[in-house]
mmCIF file of C-alpha atoms in Angstrom:
data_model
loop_
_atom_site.group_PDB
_atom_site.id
_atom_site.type_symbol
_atom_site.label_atom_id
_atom_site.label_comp_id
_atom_site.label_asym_id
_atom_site.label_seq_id
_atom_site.Cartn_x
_atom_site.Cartn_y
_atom_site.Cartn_z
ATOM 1 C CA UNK N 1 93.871 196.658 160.095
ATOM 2 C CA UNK N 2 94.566 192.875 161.135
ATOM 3 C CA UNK N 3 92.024 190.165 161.418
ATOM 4 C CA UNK N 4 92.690 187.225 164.009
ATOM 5 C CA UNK N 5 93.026 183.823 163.297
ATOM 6 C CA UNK N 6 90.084 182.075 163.993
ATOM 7 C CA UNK N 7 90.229 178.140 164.885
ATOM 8 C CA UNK N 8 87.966 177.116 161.776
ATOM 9 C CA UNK N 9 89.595 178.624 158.639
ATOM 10 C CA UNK N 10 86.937 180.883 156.951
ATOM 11 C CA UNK N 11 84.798 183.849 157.859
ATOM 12 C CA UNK N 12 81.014 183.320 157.655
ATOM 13 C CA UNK N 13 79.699 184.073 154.432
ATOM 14 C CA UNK N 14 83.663 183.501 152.776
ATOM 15 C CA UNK N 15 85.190 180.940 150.721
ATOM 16 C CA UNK N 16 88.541 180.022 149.572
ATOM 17 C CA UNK N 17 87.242 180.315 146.036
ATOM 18 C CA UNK N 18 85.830 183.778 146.394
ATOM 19 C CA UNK N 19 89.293 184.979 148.461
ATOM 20 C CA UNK N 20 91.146 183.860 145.021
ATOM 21 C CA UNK N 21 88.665 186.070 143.464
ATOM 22 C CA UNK N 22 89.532 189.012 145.408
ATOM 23 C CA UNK N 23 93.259 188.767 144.378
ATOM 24 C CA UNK N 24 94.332 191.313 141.283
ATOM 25 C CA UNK N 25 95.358 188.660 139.321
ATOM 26 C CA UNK N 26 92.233 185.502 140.003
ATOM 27 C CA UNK N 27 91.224 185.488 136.829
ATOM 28 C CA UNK N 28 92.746 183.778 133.843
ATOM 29 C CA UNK N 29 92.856 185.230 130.681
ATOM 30 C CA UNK N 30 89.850 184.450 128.654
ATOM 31 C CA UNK N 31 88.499 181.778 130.938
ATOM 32 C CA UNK N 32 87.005 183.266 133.757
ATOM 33 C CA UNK N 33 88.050 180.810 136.468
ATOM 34 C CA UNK N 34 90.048 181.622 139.137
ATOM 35 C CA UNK N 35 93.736 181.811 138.743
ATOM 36 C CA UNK N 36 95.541 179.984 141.616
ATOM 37 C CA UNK N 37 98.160 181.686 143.622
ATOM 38 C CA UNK N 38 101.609 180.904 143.460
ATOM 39 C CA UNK N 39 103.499 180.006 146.199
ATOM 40 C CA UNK N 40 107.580 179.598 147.339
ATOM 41 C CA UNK N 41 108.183 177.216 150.628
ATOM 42 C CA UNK N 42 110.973 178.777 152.487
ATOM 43 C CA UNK N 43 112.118 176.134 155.421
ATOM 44 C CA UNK N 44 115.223 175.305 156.559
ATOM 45 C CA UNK N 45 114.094 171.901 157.909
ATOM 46 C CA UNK N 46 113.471 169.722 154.917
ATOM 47 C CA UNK N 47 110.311 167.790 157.264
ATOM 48 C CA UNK N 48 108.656 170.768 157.580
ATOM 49 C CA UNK N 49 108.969 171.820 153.933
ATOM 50 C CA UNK N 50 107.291 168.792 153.126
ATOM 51 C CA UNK N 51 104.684 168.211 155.558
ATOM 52 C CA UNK N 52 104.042 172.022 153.972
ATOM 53 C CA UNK N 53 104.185 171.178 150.433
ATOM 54 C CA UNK N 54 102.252 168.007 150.135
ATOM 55 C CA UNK N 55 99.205 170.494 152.005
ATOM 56 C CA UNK N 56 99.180 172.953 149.627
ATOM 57 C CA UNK N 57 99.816 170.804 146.501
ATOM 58 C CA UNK N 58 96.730 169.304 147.617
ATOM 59 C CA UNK N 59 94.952 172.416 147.007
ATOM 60 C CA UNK N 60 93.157 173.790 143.649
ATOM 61 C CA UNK N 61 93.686 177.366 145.155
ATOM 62 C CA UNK N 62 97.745 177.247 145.364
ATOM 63 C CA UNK N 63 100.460 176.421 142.955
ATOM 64 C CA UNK N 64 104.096 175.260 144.008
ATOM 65 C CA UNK N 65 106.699 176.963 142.495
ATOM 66 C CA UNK N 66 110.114 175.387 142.055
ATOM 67 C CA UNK N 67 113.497 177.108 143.588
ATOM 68 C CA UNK N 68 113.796 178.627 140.106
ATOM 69 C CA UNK N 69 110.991 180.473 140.004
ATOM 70 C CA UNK N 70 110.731 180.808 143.675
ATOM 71 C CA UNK N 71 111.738 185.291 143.664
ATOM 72 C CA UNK N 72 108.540 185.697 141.372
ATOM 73 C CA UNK N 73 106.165 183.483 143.487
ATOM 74 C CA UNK N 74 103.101 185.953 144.743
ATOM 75 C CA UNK N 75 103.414 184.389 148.524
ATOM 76 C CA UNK N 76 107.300 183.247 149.871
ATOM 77 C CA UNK N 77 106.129 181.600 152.887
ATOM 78 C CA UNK N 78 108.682 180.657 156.174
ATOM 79 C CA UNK N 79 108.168 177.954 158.274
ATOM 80 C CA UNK N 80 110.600 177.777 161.159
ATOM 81 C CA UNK N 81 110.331 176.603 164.744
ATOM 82 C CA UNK N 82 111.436 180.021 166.389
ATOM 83 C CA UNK N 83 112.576 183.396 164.534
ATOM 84 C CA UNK N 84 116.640 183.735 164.535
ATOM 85 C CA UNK N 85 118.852 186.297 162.881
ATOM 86 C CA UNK N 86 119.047 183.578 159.447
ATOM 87 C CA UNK N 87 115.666 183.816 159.318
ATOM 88 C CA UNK N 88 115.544 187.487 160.515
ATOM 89 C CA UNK N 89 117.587 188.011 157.399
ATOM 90 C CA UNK N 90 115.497 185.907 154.999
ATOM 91 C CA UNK N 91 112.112 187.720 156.066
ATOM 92 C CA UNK N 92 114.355 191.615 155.149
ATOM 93 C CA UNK N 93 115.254 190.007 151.813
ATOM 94 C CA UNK N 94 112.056 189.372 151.151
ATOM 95 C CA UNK N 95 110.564 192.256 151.918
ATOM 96 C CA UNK N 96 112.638 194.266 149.225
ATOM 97 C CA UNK N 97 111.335 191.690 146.934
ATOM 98 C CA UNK N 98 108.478 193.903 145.620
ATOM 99 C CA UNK N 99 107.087 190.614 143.432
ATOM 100 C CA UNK N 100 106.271 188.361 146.366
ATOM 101 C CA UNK N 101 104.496 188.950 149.700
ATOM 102 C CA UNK N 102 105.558 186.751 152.792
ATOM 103 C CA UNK N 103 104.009 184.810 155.222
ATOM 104 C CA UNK N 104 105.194 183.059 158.194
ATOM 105 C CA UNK N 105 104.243 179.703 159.894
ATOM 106 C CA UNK N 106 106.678 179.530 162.921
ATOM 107 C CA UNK N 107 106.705 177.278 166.105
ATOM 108 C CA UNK N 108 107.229 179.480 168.900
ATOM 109 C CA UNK N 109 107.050 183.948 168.764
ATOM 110 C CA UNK N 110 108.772 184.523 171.974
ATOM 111 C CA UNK N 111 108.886 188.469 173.667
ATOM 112 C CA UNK N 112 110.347 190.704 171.355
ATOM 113 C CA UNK N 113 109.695 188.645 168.327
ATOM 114 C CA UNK N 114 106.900 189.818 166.674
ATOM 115 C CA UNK N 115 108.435 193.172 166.584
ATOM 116 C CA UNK N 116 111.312 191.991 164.624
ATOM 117 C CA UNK N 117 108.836 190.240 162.313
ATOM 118 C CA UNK N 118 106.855 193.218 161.780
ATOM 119 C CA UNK N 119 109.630 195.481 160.954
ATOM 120 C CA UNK N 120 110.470 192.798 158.263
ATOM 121 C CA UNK N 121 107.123 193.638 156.553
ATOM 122 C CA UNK N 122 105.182 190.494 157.517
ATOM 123 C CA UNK N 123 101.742 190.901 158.927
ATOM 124 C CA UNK N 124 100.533 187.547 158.278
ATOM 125 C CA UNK N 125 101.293 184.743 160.881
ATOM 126 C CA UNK N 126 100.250 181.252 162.037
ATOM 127 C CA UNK N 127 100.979 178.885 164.747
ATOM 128 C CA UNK N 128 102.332 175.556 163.373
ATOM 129 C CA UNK N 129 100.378 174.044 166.018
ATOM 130 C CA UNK N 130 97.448 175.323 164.273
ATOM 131 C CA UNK N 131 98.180 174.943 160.979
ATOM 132 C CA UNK N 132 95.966 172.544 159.422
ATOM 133 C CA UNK N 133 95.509 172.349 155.497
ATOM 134 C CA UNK N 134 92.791 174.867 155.588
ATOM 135 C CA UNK N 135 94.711 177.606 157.813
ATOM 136 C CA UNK N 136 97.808 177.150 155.701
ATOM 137 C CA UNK N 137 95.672 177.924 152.797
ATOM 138 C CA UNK N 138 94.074 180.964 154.246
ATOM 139 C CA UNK N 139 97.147 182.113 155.419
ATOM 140 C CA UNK N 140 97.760 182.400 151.507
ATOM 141 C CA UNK N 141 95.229 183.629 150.112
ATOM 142 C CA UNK N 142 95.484 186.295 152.849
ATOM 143 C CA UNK N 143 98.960 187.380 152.146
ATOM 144 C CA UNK N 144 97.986 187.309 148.308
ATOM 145 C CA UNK N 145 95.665 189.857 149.404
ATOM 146 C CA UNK N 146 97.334 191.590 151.253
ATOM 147 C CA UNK N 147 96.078 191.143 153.933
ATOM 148 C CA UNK N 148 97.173 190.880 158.064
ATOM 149 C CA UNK N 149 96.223 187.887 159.672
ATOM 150 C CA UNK N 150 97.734 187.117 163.577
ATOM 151 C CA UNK N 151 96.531 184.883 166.713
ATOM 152 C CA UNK N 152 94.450 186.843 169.076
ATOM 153 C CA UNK N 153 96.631 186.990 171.743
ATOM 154 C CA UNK N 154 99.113 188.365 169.483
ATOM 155 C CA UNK N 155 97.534 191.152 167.951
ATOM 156 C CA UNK N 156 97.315 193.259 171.472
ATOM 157 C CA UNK N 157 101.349 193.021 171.382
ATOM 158 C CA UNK N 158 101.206 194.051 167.908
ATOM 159 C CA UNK N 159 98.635 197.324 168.868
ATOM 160 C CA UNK N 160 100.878 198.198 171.616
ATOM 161 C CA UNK N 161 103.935 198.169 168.910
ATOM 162 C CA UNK N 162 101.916 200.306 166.700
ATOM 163 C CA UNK N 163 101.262 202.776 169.887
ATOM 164 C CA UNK N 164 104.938 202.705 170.895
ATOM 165 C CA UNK N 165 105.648 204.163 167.160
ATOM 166 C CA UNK N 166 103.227 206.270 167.031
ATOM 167 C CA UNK N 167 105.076 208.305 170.083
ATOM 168 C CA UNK N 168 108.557 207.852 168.726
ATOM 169 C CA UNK N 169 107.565 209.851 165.354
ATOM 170 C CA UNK N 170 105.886 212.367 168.350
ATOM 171 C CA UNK N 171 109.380 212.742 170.023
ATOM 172 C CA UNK N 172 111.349 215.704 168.251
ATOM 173 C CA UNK N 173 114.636 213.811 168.119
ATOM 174 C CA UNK N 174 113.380 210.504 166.808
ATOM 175 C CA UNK N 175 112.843 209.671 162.834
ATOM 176 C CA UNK N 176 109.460 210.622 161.793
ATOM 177 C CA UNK N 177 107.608 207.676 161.020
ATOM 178 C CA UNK N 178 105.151 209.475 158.838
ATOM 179 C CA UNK N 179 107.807 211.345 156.432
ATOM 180 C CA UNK N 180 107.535 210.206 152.810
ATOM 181 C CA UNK N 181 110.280 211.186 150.441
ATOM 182 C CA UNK N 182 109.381 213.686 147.707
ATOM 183 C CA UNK N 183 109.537 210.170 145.161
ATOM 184 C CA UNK N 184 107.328 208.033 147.631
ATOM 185 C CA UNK N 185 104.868 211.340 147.717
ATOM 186 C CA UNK N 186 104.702 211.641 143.994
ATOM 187 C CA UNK N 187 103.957 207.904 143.553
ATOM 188 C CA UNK N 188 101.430 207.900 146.010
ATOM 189 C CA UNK N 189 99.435 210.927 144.669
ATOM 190 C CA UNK N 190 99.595 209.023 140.960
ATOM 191 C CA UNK N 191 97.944 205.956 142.690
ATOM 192 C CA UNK N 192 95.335 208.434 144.124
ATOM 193 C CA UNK N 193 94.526 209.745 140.554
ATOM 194 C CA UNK N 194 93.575 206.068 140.069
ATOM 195 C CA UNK N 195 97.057 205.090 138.031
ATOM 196 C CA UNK N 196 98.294 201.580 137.857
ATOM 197 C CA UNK N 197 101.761 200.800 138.432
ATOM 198 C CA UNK N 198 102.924 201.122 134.339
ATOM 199 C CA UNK N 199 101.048 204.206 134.149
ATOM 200 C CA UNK N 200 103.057 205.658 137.170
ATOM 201 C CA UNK N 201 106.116 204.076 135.724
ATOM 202 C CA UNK N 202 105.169 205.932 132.367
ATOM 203 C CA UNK N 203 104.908 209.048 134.629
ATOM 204 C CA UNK N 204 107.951 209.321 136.555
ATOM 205 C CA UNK N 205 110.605 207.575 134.467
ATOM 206 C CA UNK N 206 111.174 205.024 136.482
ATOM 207 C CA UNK N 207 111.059 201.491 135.903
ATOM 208 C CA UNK N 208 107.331 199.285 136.857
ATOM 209 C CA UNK N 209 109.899 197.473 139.345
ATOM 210 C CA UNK N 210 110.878 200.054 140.844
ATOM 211 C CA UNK N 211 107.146 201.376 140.918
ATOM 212 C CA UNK N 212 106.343 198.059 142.862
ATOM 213 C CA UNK N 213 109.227 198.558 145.223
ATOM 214 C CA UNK N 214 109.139 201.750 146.138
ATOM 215 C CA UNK N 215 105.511 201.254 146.944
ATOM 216 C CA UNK N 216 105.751 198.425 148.501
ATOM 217 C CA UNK N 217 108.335 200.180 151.258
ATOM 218 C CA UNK N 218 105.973 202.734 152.012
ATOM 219 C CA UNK N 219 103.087 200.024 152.763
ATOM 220 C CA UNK N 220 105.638 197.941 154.992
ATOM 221 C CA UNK N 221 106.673 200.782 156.365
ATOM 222 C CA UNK N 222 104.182 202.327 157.992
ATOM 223 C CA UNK N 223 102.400 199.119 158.610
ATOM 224 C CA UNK N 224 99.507 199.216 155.802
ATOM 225 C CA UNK N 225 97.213 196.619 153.991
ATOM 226 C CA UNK N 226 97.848 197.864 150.779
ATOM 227 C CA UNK N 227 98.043 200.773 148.066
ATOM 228 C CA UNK N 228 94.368 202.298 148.756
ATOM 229 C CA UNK N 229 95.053 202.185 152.711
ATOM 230 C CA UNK N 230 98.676 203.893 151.896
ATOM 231 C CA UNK N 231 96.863 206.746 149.784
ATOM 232 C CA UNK N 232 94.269 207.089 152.494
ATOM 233 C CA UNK N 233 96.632 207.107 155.441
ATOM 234 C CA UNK N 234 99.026 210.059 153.293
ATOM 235 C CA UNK N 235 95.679 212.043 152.672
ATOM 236 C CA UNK N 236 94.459 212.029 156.688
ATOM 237 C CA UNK N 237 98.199 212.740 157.475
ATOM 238 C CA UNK N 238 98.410 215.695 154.801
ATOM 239 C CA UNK N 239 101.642 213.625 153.732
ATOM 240 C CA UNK N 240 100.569 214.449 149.993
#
């Protein structure tokens, strides 16, 4: 499900330019050439927002956004020194923000933390002390993605969160993880038929932002990459 960080920034056989490639939208219309990802600095320190921003404006693989624009940006990515409840609250609002995915470049995850981070949909996270132009820019691409991306050390407190959930939706009088509401069901199904998200809208009625939302919930949720691993997980669960 996750990948760990890895001190050099790319997997053998990987580059930046093909990870654009992966992403739904690389291409440009008509061109061919890989469409760079836009991105939205959140950072309540305006020296790290900087040191941040001149990295990635350095890069032919990310676009800046301005504050504007910054709610439609594909990656919203926080850089703190710790996680607090302001930030807490940033990384929820984002999360119901079905346009952009968020990524998180903090200082110190104490005991506890990345709990609270996971639970506010991000599964992408770097060390500042490792973050070099090359991670940050991974770190990117990867949330464009969709994809998780923690430390090693991390990612055995994040399997032992996943195993603590797993036997709260066993206990009888705690909320069932895996239940889907009837809406979340139907979408899912559609996506299984191979439907994109204005044919589902078509489909149920409801608006493509809502499509985007509602799926998005069920992926943060229950702690999956992305639509195809939601449809797969519902299908082994018998959820639809």
């Amino acid at each position: 499900m996750f990948r760990t960080e890895e001190k050099r920034p790319v997997a053998t056989g990987t580059t930046a330019h093909d990870a654009v490639r992966g992403h739904p939208d690389a291409h440009a219309a008509g061109f061919g050439r890989p469409r760079r990802v836009t991105v939205a600095v959140y950072a309540a320190d305006p020296v790290l927002r900087v040191g941040v921003v001149q990295q990635l404006r350095q890069r032919p693989e990310t676009e800046l956004v301005d504050d504007a624009d910054a709610e439609n940006a594909q990656v919203s990515l926080v850089v703190v020194d710790a996680l607090d409840d302001d930030v807490t609250a940033l990384l929820t609002r984002l999360s119901y923000n079905g346009a952009t995915r968020a990524g998180l470049v903090i200082g110190t995850l104490g005991v506890g933390a990345l709990q609270r981070v996971v639970e506010c949909g991000v599964s992408a996270v770097l060390r500042r002390a490792e973050a070099d132009q090359d991670q940050l820019v991974q770190l990117v691409l990867a949330v464009a993605n969709g994809e998780g991306v923690l430390p090693g050390d991390l990612l055995g407190e994040l399997l032992g969160h996943v195993g603590s959930l797993r036997r709260a939706a066993l206990d009888p009088g705690a909320l069932p993880l895996s239940t889907l509401t009837s809406r979340e069901a139907e979408m899912l199904r559609l996506v299984s038929e191979g439907l994109d998200t204005a044919a589902i809208a078509r489909k149920t009625s409801y608006s493509e932002r809502t499509v985007k939302n509602v799926l998005h919930e069920i992926t943060t949720r229950l702690q999956l990459r992305n639509r195809a691993h939601a449809v797969g997980y519902a299908l082994r669960n018998g959820l639809i």
